[in-house]
Amino acid sequence: DRDRDRCSDRDVQNLKRLARRVAEAVADGGESEIIRKPLNSFERRIVHTEVADIDGVGTETIDQDGERKIRIFVDNGEGASAEA
């Protein structure tokens, strides 16, 4: 997978930290947030997987200005599907 080849272990760890930080802020504040950095499919999968471990929040891939980004939202049990 070419996308995976372009991500170093350090990039993956940084992305996991970002995902966790944003998800925790969403869980605490109650308002959804979008990770504005355009992410390739491998990076989006990392975010979806990392956030899945955090209770009370969910993720979805959205198209914003022609770029695939991730929205992290409070999951009240009616969460959107996570697509990569």
Tab-separated table of C-alpha atoms in Angstrom:
chain	number	residue	atom	x	y	z
A	1	ASP	CA	0.000	0.000	0.000
A	2	ARG	CA	1.615	3.223	-1.175
A	3	ASP	CA	-0.074	5.413	1.438
A	4	ARG	CA	1.349	3.284	4.219
A	5	ASP	CA	4.833	3.493	2.709
A	6	ARG	CA	4.725	7.283	2.942
A	7	CYS	CA	4.027	7.264	6.712
A	8	SER	CA	6.921	6.796	9.093
A	9	ASP	CA	6.396	5.247	12.529
A	10	ARG	CA	6.858	8.732	13.959
A	11	ASP	CA	4.121	10.095	11.670
A	12	VAL	CA	1.787	7.313	12.797
A	13	GLN	CA	2.457	8.006	16.482
A	14	ASN	CA	1.928	11.754	15.959
A	15	LEU	CA	-1.351	11.076	14.167
A	16	LYS	CA	-2.522	8.784	16.980
A	17	ARG	CA	-1.726	11.492	19.535
A	18	LEU	CA	-3.615	14.082	17.471
A	19	ALA	CA	-6.628	11.773	17.121
A	20	ARG	CA	-6.698	11.046	20.848
A	21	ARG	CA	-6.270	14.721	21.793
A	22	VAL	CA	-9.108	15.858	19.489
A	23	ALA	CA	-11.372	12.985	20.581
A	24	GLU	CA	-10.831	13.763	24.254
A	25	ALA	CA	-11.611	17.450	23.615
A	26	VAL	CA	-14.826	16.434	21.818
A	27	ALA	CA	-15.784	14.095	24.669
A	28	ASP	CA	-15.165	16.869	27.230
A	29	GLY	CA	-16.682	19.754	25.260
A	30	GLY	CA	-19.541	18.056	23.465
A	31	GLU	CA	-18.952	19.716	20.105
A	32	SER	CA	-17.738	17.833	17.047
A	33	GLU	CA	-14.435	18.767	15.465
A	34	ILE	CA	-12.880	18.143	12.088
A	35	ILE	CA	-9.266	17.139	11.682
A	36	ARG	CA	-8.545	19.702	8.995
A	37	LYS	CA	-5.392	18.105	7.671
A	38	PRO	CA	-6.165	16.142	4.498
A	39	LEU	CA	-5.537	12.466	5.258
A	40	ASN	CA	-4.889	9.570	2.914
A	41	SER	CA	-6.772	6.297	3.408
A	42	PHE	CA	-4.079	4.768	5.632
A	43	GLU	CA	-3.998	7.859	7.865
A	44	ARG	CA	-7.790	7.948	8.120
A	45	ARG	CA	-7.834	4.296	9.174
A	46	ILE	CA	-5.320	5.106	11.941
A	47	VAL	CA	-7.569	7.881	13.256
A	48	HIS	CA	-10.747	5.771	13.073
A	49	THR	CA	-9.016	2.911	14.911
A	50	GLU	CA	-7.486	5.132	17.593
A	51	VAL	CA	-10.741	6.959	18.327
A	52	ALA	CA	-12.725	3.702	18.415
A	53	ASP	CA	-10.982	2.958	21.738
A	54	ILE	CA	-12.393	6.122	23.350
A	55	ASP	CA	-15.858	5.862	24.905
A	56	GLY	CA	-18.452	8.450	23.960
A	57	VAL	CA	-17.019	9.594	20.631
A	58	GLY	CA	-17.199	8.400	17.042
A	59	THR	CA	-15.667	9.251	13.692
A	60	GLU	CA	-16.741	9.623	10.122
A	61	THR	CA	-14.918	10.452	6.939
A	62	ILE	CA	-16.320	13.523	5.230
A	63	ASP	CA	-15.616	15.307	1.985
A	64	GLN	CA	-14.705	18.935	2.618
A	65	ASP	CA	-13.697	21.106	-0.316
A	66	GLY	CA	-12.847	18.013	-2.349
A	67	GLU	CA	-10.571	16.543	0.342
A	68	ARG	CA	-11.263	13.568	2.626
A	69	LYS	CA	-11.130	14.589	6.284
A	70	ILE	CA	-12.343	13.120	9.544
A	71	ARG	CA	-15.034	14.493	11.791
A	72	ILE	CA	-14.952	13.382	15.415
A	73	PHE	CA	-18.269	13.689	17.196
A	74	VAL	CA	-19.982	12.837	20.467
A	75	ASP	CA	-21.473	9.381	19.967
A	76	ASN	CA	-24.860	9.170	21.626
A	77	GLY	CA	-25.446	5.687	20.311
A	78	GLU	CA	-26.693	6.918	16.934
A	79	GLY	CA	-23.197	7.494	15.537
A	80	ALA	CA	-22.383	7.807	11.868
A	81	SER	CA	-20.534	5.050	10.104
A	82	ALA	CA	-16.756	5.202	9.908
A	83	GLU	CA	-15.601	5.041	6.320
A	84	ALA	CA	-12.054	5.252	5.122
